[in-house]
């Protein structure tokens, strides 16, 4: 599993909308609207780097009202939970 | 469930260690070492605001080699997955 | 009580208006127009995290002429005064 | 009443201590440890500008482990509460 | 006397105009167009904090072509000159 | 008269000392300790550019506990007062 | 061979287009769309400084939708590969 | 091939040394010492994301005198050259 | 001779034009279009501070497509060359 | 002629020393100590890119008390003066 984290700034009045559009994108598993310097944090969990590239360079650009995004690639994941299983099979 | 996201900068040579210490803290469910302006992103999922305050002001300060942390409170979560169930019962 | 602090930048000529609109929002107890890098500091004192999320993601976006907001969650409050009583019952 | 707001960064492991030292200073009425770019926000409510100058240039410098402070002078206060009465007489 | 210092950025082609409008405001005693990160530095010398608040929140906003202002409150003044006398009675 | 404005950051616990050392330097006519991103603002009023260069590159460096200085050259001065006369003859 | 590296920010929805236009410019040998603070990194390998100046000041300005570019001149290149041969003759 | 770009700041007097240490790491194909806000730009071309994670989180930390690194993941590569072939087989 | 250095940002597509307009201004002796955070560096060599003030506050504002300028006053000049003679008499 | 401009920050008390050391380096033709965000601006005029690389990566690192340098490569020079002749033959 390739994991990445999106730090997103959106237009102030459209944050809830943007969060919902993001959550509909295949490969984005969780979307959080947050306090602080970013408006939205989104988790990407996809199978390959090509899926990640497609999501970031083709899917994200279709979401209106995003002002800025920064993509953080996760090098390693440490968790008490089996995240790969959880997000593959859901519950 | 109270959800928060930690953006962490750590000493360059101690990032793997810090990630593992963080993952051992009760209430931190996932720790990612990442590319970009932060070294580590950690997810906090706890029951009350007091748990969050305790984690940030008492637990985090015991972890060596952290240089800077910023805590983002999640106002809303949008997900196709039932995150509350997933992180409560695990798999 | 959930306490948060809003750091707000507004359009230069509309600061007094914005301050008054903010003070009318349920849950915002004090609004200060200030010198320095921010134009307005507002105190939020609400009952639950959901009230805070509603205030920040639904109420604030209706206030015109705000340029940028940053929400700081108060983890702990230290005061010689009984703030919870003061702001619940007023005087 | 002269009102000012302190934005404070403190050493990461000493934030709770600093908050308590600040709350003991005459003229500081509330101290909040917070998420975000600052560690502590403190409210100053004093009688004269000279009190404010004394607090900032003589009292604050005695508090250890403060890294940076920025003082915001409140030009105007808008509140449903009678803050002057509340903080003069307490409850 | 309440003393404050304004750091001002103005539209590049209107700096001389802005400087002259500022110098006409009651309470602004000196206006300097300067090299460096700010375009204009202005000295405010007024009698009370309310005069300062009025100048900053009501008078300044009427000056066109100002892009950004930051107000610095002077806590203490050290001078070989008797500034209070000089700026009260002029020469 | 050559006029320049110094924006100074000093060690947090030494601001009053630094202000007094600065005020003793020939050519520095006023020193203000201030709120905001700088600790001290000082006015330089000297006769020639060489005096200014000497003050900044020889005199200032002898003052301990200064962390950073930025010198703004005043291109033009607008004032209802005759500053040149006031600061030459004093009162 | 004169080597330089372009750090480029482009309009969010036009990054793929910009990358392709850049790759068509004589002297730009590789174009990468990337995560992080820049959108595109491009390698310039030309024969003379005049070629570099022409590329940066005449060719780049014809590419639409670029927001900001920064040009880094490579002082030295260390590689296990013979880059000069590789990029002169291709494969 | 997984491609990433390292933006590196090193101690001012050790840049040449750092560049050479970096060039010796398996998976780093080119190292450029450059003008501008970074000291060194290095290209990483490895087979898998795990190789990239190992290089960044295990190999890089062994290089002395690095002050800061930022890793940019290349989503897409556009080039007139067959980079994959060139850097696999060399010349 | 009064020497100052202009750091200039101009509209990306107009840098060559701006450079030429600047070079035509009396008192600007050299104009460089450069790599890095500024687009153009220009040298000012004039006789008096009033010439400098006039150049910066009256002449520069007539040049279109300048986005931002910062003027650095040269306190001292060290050179193996007799710059004053060179730029007065030319060659 | 290859022209470059150095933007230098030096230790506050050593600026005059650093300026003189820089002026002694072959290829550095003028050194200015300046007001503003940098302490020293130095002009480099050398024959080849290799001379520039040698100056920046070998000569500059020998100068003590430099804190930070940024090198700007001049792409084009516009001047009423024949700079190449002036700095080659001197006067």
XYZ file of C-alpha atoms in Angstrom, chain F residues 55-85:
31
model
C 27.079 54.780 13.990
C 25.776 51.578 12.398
C 29.030 49.806 11.618
C 31.173 50.963 14.571
C 28.988 52.157 17.471
C 26.077 49.718 17.357
C 28.332 46.660 17.370
C 29.637 47.653 20.792
C 26.174 47.310 22.352
C 25.806 43.885 23.980
C 22.735 41.697 23.805
C 21.506 42.958 20.461
C 20.375 39.987 18.375
C 19.432 41.657 15.106
C 19.202 45.179 13.696
C 17.718 46.528 10.523
C 18.415 50.101 9.438
C 15.788 52.005 7.446
C 17.029 55.138 5.682
C 14.419 57.914 5.672
C 14.068 59.285 2.135
C 11.619 62.021 3.038
C 10.156 63.391 6.260
C 6.710 64.981 6.492
C 5.842 66.674 9.770
C 3.847 69.568 11.156
C 6.868 70.113 13.461
C 10.260 71.516 12.500
C 12.118 68.342 13.468
C 15.493 69.595 12.319
C 15.277 72.604 14.630
